[in-house]
Coordinates of C-alpha atoms in Angstrom, one line a residue:
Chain G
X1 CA -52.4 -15.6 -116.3
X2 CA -51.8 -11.8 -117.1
X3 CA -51.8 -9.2 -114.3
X4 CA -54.2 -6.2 -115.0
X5 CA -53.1 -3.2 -113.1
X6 CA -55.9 -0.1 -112.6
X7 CA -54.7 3.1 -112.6
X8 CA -57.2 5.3 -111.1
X9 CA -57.4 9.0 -109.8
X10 CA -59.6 12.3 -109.8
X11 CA -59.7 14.4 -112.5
X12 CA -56.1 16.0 -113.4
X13 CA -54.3 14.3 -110.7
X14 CA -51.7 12.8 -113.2
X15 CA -52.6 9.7 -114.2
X16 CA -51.5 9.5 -117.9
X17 CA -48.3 11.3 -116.8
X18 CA -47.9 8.3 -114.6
X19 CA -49.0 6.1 -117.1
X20 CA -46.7 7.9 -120.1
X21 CA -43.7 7.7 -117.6
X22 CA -44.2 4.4 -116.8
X23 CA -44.3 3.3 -120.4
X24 CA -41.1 4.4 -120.9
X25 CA -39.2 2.1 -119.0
X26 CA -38.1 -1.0 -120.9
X27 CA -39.6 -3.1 -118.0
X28 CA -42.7 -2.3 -119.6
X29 CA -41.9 -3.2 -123.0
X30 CA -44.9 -6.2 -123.2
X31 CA -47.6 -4.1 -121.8
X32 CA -50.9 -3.7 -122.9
X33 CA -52.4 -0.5 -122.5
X34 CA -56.4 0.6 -122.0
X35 CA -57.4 3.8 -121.4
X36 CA -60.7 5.0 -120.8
X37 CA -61.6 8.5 -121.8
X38 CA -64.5 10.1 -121.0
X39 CA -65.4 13.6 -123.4
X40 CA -65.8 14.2 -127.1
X41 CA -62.1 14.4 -127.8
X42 CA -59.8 11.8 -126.5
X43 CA -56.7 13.3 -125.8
X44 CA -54.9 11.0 -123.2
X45 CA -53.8 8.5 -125.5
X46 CA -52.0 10.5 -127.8
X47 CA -49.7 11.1 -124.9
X48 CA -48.9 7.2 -124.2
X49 CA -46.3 5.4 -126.4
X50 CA -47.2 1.7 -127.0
X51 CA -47.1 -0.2 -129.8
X52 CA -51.0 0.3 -131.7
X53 CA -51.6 -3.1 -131.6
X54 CA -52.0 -3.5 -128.0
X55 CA -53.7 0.1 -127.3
X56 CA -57.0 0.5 -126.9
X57 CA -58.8 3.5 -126.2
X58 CA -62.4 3.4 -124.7
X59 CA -64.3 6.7 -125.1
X60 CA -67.6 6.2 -125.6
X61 CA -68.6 6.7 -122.2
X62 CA -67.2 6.2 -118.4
X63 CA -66.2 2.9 -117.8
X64 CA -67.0 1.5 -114.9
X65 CA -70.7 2.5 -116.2
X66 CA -70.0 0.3 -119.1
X67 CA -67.9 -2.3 -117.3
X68 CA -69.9 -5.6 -118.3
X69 CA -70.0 -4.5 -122.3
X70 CA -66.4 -2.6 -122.9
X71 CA -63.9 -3.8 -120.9
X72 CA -65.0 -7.2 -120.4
X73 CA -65.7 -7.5 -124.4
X74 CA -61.6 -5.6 -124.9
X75 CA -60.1 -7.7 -122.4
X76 CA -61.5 -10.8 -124.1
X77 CA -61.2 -10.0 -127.5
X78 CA -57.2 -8.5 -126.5
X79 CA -56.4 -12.2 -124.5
X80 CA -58.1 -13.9 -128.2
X81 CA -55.9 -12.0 -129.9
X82 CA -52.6 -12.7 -128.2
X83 CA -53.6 -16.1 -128.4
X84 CA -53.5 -16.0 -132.2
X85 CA -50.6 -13.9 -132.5
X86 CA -52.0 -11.0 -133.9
X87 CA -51.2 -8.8 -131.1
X88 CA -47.5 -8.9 -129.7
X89 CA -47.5 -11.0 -126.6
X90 CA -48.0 -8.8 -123.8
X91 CA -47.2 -9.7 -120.7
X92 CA -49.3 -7.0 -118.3
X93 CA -52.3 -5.1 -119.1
X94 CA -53.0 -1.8 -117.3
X95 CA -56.3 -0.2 -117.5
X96 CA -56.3 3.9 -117.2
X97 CA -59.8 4.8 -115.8
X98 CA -61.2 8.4 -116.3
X99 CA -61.0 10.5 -113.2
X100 CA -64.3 10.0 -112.6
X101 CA -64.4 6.7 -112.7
X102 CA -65.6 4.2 -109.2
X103 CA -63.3 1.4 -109.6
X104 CA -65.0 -0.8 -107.7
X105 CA -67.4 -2.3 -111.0
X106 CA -64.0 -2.5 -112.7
X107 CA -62.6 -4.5 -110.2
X108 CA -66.0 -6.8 -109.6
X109 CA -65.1 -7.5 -113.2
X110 CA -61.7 -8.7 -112.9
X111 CA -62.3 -10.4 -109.6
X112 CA -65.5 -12.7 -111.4
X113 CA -66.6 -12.0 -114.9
X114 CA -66.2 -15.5 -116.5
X115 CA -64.5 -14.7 -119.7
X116 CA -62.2 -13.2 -118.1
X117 CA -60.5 -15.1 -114.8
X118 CA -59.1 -17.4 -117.0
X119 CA -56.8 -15.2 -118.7
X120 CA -56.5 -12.3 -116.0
X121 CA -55.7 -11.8 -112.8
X122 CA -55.9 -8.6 -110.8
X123 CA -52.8 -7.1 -109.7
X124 CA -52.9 -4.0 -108.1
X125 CA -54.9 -1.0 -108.0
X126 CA -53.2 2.7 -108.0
X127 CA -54.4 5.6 -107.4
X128 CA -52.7 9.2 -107.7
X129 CA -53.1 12.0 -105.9
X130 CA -52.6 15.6 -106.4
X131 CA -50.4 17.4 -103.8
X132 CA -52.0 20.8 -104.7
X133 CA -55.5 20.1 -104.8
X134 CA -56.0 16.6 -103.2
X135 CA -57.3 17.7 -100.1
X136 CA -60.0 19.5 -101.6
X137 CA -60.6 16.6 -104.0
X138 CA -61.2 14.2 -100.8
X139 CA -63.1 17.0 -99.2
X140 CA -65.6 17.5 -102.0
X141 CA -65.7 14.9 -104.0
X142 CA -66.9 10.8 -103.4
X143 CA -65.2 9.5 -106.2
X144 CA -62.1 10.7 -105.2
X145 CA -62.5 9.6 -101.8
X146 CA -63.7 5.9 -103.7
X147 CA -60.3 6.0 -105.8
X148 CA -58.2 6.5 -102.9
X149 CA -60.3 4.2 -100.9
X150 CA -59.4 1.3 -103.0
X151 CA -55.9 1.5 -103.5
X152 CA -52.8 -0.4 -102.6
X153 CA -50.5 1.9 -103.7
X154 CA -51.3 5.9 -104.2
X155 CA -48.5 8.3 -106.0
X156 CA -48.5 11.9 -104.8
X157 CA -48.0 14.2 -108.1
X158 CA -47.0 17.7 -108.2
X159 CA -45.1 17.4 -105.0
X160 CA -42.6 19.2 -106.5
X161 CA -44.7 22.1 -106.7
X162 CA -44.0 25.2 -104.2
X163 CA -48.1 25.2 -102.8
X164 CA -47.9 21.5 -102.8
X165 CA -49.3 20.2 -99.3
X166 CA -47.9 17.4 -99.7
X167 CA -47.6 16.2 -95.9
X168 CA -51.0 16.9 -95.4
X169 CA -52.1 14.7 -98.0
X170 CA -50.2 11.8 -97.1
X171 CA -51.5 11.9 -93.4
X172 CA -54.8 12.4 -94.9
X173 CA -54.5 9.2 -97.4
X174 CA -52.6 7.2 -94.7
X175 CA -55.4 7.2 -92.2
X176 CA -57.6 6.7 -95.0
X177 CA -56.4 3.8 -96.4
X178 CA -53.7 2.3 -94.2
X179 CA -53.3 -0.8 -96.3
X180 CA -51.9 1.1 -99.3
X181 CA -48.2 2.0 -99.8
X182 CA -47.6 6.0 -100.2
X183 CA -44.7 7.4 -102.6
X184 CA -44.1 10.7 -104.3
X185 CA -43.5 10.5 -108.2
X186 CA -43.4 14.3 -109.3
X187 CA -43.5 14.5 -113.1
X188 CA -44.3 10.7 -113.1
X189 CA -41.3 9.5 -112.7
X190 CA -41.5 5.8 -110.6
X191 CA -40.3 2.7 -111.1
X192 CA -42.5 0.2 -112.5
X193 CA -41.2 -2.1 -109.6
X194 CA -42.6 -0.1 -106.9
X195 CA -46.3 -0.1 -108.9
X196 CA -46.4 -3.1 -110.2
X197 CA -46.8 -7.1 -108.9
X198 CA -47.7 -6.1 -105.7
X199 CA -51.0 -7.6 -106.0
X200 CA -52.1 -10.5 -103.7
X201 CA -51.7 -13.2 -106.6
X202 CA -48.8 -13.2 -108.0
X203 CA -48.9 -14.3 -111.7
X204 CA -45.2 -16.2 -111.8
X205 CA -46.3 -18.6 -108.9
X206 CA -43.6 -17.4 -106.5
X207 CA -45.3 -17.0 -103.4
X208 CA -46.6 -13.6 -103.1
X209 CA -44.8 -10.6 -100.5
X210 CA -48.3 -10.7 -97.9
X211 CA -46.5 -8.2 -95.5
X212 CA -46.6 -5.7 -99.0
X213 CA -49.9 -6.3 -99.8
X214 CA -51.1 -5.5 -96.8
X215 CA -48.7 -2.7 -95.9
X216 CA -47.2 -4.6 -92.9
X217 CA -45.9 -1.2 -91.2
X218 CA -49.4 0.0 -90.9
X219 CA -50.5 -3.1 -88.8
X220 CA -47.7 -3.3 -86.7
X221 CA -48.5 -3.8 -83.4
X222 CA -47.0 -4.7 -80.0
X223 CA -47.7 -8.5 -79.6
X224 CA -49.1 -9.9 -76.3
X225 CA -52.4 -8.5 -76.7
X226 CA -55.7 -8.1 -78.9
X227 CA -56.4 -4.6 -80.4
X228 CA -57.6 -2.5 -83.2
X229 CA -56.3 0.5 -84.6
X230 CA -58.2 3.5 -83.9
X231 CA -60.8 3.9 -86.7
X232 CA -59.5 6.9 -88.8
X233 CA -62.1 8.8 -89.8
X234 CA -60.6 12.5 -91.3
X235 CA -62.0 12.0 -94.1
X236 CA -65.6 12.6 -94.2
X237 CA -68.0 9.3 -94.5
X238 CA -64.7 6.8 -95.6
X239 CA -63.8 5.0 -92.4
X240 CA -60.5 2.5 -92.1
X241 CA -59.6 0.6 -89.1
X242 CA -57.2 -2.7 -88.4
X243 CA -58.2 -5.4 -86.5
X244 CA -55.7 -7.0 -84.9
X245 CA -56.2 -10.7 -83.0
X246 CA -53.9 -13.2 -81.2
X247 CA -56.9 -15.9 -81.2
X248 CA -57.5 -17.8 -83.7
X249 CA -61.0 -18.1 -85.6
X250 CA -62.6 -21.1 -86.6
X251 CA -62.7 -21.8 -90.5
X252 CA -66.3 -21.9 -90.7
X253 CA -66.1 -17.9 -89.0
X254 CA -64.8 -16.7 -91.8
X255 CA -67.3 -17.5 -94.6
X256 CA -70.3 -16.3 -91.5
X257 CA -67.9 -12.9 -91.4
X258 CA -68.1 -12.3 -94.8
X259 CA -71.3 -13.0 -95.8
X260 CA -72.3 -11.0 -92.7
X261 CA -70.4 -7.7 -94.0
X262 CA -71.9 -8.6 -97.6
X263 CA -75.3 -8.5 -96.6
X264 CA -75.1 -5.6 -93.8
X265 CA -72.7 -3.5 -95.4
X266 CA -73.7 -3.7 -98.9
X267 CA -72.1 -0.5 -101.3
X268 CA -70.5 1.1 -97.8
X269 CA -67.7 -1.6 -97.4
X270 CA -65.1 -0.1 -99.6
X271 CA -62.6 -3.1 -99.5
X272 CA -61.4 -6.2 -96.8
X273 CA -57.9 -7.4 -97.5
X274 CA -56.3 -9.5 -94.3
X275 CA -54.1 -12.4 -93.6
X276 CA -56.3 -14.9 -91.2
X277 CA -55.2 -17.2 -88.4
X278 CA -57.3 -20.2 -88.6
X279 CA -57.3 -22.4 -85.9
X280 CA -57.5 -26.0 -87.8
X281 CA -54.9 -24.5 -90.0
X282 CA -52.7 -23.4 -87.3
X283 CA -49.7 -23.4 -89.8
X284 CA -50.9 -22.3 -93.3
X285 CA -53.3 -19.0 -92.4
X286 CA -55.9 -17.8 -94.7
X287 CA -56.3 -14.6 -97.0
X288 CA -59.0 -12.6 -97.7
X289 CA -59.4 -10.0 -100.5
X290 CA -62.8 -8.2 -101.3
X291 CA -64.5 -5.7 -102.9
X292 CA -67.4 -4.6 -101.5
X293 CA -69.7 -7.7 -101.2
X294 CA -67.2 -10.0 -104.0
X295 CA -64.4 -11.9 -102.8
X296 CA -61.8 -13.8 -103.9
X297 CA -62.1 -17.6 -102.1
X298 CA -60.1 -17.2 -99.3
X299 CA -56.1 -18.7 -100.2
X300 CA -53.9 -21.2 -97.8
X301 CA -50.7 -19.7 -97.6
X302 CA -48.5 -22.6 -97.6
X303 CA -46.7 -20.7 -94.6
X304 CA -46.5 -17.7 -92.2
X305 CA -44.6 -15.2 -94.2
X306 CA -43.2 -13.8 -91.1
X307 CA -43.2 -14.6 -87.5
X308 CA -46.1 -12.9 -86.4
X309 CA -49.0 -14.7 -86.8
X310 CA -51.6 -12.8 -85.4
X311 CA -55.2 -12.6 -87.7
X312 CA -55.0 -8.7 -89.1
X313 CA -57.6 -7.5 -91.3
X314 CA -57.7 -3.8 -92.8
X315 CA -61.5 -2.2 -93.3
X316 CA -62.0 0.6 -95.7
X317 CA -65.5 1.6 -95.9
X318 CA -68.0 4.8 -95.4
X319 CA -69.7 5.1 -92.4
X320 CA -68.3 1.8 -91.2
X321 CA -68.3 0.9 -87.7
X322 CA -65.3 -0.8 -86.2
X323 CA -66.8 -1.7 -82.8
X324 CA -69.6 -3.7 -85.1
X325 CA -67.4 -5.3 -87.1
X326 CA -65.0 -6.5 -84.0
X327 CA -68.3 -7.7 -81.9
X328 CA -69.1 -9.4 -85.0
X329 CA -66.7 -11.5 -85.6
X330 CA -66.5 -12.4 -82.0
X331 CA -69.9 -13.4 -81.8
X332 CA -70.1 -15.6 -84.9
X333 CA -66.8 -17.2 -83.4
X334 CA -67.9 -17.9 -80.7
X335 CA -71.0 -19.5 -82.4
X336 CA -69.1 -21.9 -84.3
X337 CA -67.3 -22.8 -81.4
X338 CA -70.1 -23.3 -79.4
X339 CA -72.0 -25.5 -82.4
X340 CA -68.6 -27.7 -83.0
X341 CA -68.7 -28.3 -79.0
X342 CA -72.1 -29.1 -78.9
X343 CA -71.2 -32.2 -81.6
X344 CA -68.3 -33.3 -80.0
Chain H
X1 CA -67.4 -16.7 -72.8
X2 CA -69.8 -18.3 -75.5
X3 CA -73.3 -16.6 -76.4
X4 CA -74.6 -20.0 -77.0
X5 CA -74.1 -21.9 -73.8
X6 CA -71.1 -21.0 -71.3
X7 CA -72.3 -17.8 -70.5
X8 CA -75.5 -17.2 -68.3
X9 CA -78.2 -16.6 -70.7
X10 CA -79.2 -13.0 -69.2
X11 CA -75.6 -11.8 -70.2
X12 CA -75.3 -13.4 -73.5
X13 CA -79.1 -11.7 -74.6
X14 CA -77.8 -8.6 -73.0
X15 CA -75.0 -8.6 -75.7
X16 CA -77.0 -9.5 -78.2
X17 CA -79.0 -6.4 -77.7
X18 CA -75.5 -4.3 -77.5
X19 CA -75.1 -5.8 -80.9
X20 CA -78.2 -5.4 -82.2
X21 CA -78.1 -1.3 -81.0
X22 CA -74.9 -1.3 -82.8
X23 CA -76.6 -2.9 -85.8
X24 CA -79.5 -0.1 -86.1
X25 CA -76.5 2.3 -86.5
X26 CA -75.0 0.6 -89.0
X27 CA -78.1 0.4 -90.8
X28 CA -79.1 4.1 -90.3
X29 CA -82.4 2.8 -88.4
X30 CA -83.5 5.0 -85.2
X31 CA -84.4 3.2 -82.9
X32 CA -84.4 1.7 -79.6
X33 CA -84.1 -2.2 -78.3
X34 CA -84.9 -3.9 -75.3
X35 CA -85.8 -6.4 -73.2
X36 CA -89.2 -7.5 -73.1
X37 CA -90.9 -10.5 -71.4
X38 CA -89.8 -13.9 -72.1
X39 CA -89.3 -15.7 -74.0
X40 CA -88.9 -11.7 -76.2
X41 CA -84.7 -11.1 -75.6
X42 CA -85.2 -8.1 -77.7
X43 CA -87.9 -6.1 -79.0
X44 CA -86.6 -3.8 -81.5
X45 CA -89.1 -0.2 -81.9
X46 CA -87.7 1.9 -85.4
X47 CA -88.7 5.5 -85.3
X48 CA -90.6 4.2 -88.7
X49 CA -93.0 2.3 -86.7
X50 CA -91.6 -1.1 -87.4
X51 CA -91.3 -3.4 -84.3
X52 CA -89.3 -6.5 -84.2
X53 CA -89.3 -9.0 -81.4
X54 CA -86.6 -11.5 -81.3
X55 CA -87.2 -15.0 -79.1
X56 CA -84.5 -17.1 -77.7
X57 CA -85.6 -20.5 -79.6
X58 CA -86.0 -23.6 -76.5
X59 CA -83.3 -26.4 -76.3
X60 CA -85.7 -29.0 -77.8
X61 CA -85.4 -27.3 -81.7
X62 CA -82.4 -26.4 -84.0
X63 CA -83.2 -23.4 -84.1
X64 CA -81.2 -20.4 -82.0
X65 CA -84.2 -17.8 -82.1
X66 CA -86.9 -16.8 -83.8
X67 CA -87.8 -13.5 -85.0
X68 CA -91.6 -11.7 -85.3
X69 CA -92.3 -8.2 -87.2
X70 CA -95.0 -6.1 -87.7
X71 CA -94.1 -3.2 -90.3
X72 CA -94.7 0.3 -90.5
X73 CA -98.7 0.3 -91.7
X74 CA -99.6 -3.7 -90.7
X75 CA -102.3 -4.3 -88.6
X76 CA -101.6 -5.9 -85.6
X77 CA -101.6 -10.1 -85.8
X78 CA -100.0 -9.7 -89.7
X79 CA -98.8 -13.6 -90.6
X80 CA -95.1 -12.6 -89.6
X81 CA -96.8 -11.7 -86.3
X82 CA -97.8 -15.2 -85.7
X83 CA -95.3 -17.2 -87.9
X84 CA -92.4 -16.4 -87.0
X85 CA -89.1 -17.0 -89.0
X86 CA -86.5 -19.4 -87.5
X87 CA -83.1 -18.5 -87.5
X88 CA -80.0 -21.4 -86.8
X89 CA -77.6 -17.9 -87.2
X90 CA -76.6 -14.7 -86.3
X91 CA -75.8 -14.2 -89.9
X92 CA -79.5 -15.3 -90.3
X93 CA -80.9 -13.4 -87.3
X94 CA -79.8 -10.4 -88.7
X95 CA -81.0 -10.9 -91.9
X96 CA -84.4 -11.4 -90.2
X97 CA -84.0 -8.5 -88.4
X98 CA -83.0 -6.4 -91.8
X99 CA -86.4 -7.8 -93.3
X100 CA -88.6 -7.3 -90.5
X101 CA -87.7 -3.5 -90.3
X102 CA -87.3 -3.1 -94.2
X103 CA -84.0 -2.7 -94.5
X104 CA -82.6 -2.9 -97.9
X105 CA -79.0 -3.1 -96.8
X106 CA -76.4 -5.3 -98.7
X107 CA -75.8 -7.9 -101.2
X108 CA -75.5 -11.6 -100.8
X109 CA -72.1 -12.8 -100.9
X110 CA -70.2 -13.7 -104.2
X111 CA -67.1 -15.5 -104.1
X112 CA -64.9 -15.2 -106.9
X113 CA -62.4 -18.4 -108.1
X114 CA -59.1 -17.4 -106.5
X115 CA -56.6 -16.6 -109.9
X116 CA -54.3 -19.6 -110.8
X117 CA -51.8 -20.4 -110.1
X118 CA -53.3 -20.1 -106.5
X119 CA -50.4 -20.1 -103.9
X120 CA -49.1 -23.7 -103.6

């Protein structure tokens, strides 16, 4: 399986400075780079150094409006290649959307498109942001508010700038998105190491880092009781809350739960990620990864990765409502419950 | 306490109500819900016109409730008046609920294969 990274971001935020920076560390020597450019005259790929064999640049329109034709058709037609040898054998793919791309039909793609799951896996998304004009990109504009939304790991450019507001910004992102990991990478400079293989599935079979993926600092909560984190909602429309619970749910809860937020949520559920206490699998918990209404099949961990194990799911949406979502899943628990008493 | 039979049956509709207020918000319906005579445990009225009556289904079926609509513009006695739709779920009451006011809301769930290798 090769991980496909997704860099994402609004419009001038510093994406293919990232992506430029990036490629010149020798960690990312077998990587295969896409980049979609949206305009007349594609510039952005002039600034990346890869080999030409493994480059591909996608202009003829946005992306994730052409998601099922381009990307699916390049990804395929790169994995056939590799396979025959006339490509080198690269070893990580990452996709540069334009800025305004919605990376959400991107990652449907990755996450189900049949030509595809057999040679890719998803690895992480990340999004930059721009310490000068950020704010007012999440202020005016959805997609950027989407990009961020969706991330588990955003960059901060231009912090090195003197009007950066660079504070501000990561308060802002933080509440927004409190599953994804912050950092500051002025001129693009970041290690590939703090980007990359962070995603849920890890690719080499070592068991993957779940307290990473799900930016363990952000749900940490005092044990001893049930909670969730106040929904954070400074950013107008998306909405982000944790839910945090000592009991555990029954297995058949969690297929109800998603299907539920699926079919009630629809477009407005951003993205679901959570590690799941489930009480016939007291030792071996669940995780859930979605993208609005597609889902990975849940995964048994084949252990708790730390000693708190507590269910705690993080919600991303717009207009979401945490109250509705906690009374839901307490409701179709206790359903289940009741129904497997009822048989006993 | 469970909805389904540890709790008294007045407090268990009476959250179901809660939930189904919450779920007109979520939905962006106005609109009110309450209780009506039996065996109605909520009657849903949407500012569109739509009305929605949900019945606590008897003992003696599989069924937990079932839900009756009349839509914005239907005449009175409409066949989802009078047939009502059985629902074993509250995954399927809502969805009930969702069709009886018009609600065009979500999708339907698709589960993607997890990536292999999937975590041994």
């Amino acid at each position: 399986m090769i991980p496909v990274s997704v860099i994402t971001g609004f419009l001038g935020s510093g994406k293919t400075t990232l992506l430029a920076r990036l490629m010149r560390d020798p960690a990312m020597g077998r990587t295969a780079v896409i980049i979609n450019e949206f305009g007349e005259i594609a510039l952005d790929h002039d600034l990346i150094e890869t080999s030409e064999e493994s480059f591909v640049q996608l202009s003829n329109g946005c992306l994730c409006c052409n998601v099922r034709s381009d990307l699916t058709a390049t990804l395929a037609d790169l994995a056939a290649r590799r396979e025959q040898g006339t490509v080198p054998p690269f070893e990580r793919v990452v996709i540069e959307t334009s800025g305004l791309a919605d990376p959400a039909p991107i990652l449907h793609a990755l996450m189900t498109d049949r030509d595809l799951c057999g040679s890719y896996a998803l690895d992480a998304v990340i999004a930059t942001a721009d310490a000068v004009v950020g704010i007012d990109a999440l202020d005016h504009h959805e997609e950027s508010r989407r990009q961020a939304a969706v991330a588990d790991r955003i960059v901060i450019t231009k912090s090195d700038l003197a009007e950066a507001r660079t504070e501000a910004l990561k308060n802002r992102l933080a509440v927004m998105n409190p599953g994804a990991r912050i950092t500051e990478g002025a001129y693009g400079t970041m290690s590939p190491a703090l980007l990359f293989g962070c995603g849920f599935y890890d690719v080499t079979g070592k068991h993957p880092d779940v307290g990473v993926w799900l930016n363990h600092e952000s749900l940490h909560a005092p044990y001893g009781h049930e909670h969730a984190h106040a929904p954070h909602t400074h950013t107008p429309s998306i909405t982000s809350f944790c839910i945090v619970r000592e009991q555990p749910l029954h297995a058949v809860t969690l297929p109800l739960l998603l299907s539920a937020l699926a079919e009630n949520c629809g477009t407005d559920l951003l993205r679901v990620k959570g590690i799941v206490h489930v009480r016939e699998s007291p030792n071996r918990p669940a995780v859930i990864h979605g993208v609005q209404h597609v889902y990975h099949a849940p995964a048994w961990l084949p252990c708790w990765p730390s000693e708190d194990k507590r269910t705690r799911m993080v919600f991303i949406g717009r207009n979401l409502r945490e109250s509705w979502v906690r009374a839901l899943i307490e409701l179709l628990d206790e359903e289940v419950g009741a129904v497997g008493a009822s048989h006993v | 306490m469970s909805l389904v039979e540890h709790a008294p049956l007045a407090a268990a509709d009476e959250r179901l109500r809660a939930f189904l207020e919450q779920s007109l918000a979520l939905w962006q319906v106005t609109g009110t819900v309450q209780l009506a005579a039996a065996p109605v445990v909520a009657e849903i009225r949407a500012g569109s016109g739509a009305s929605v009556w949900v019945e606590r289904a008897g003992d003696d079926t599989p069924f937990r409730w079932f839900v009756r609509w009349r839509r914005e513009g239907d005449a009175p006695g409409g066949v989802r008046e009078v047939r009502p739709r059985a629902c074993s779920s509250l995954v399927g009451l809502l969805a009930a609920v969702r069709d009886g006011l018009g609600v065009e809301r979500g999708s339907a769930l698709r589960v993607a294969p997890a990536p292999e290798p999937v975590l041994s």
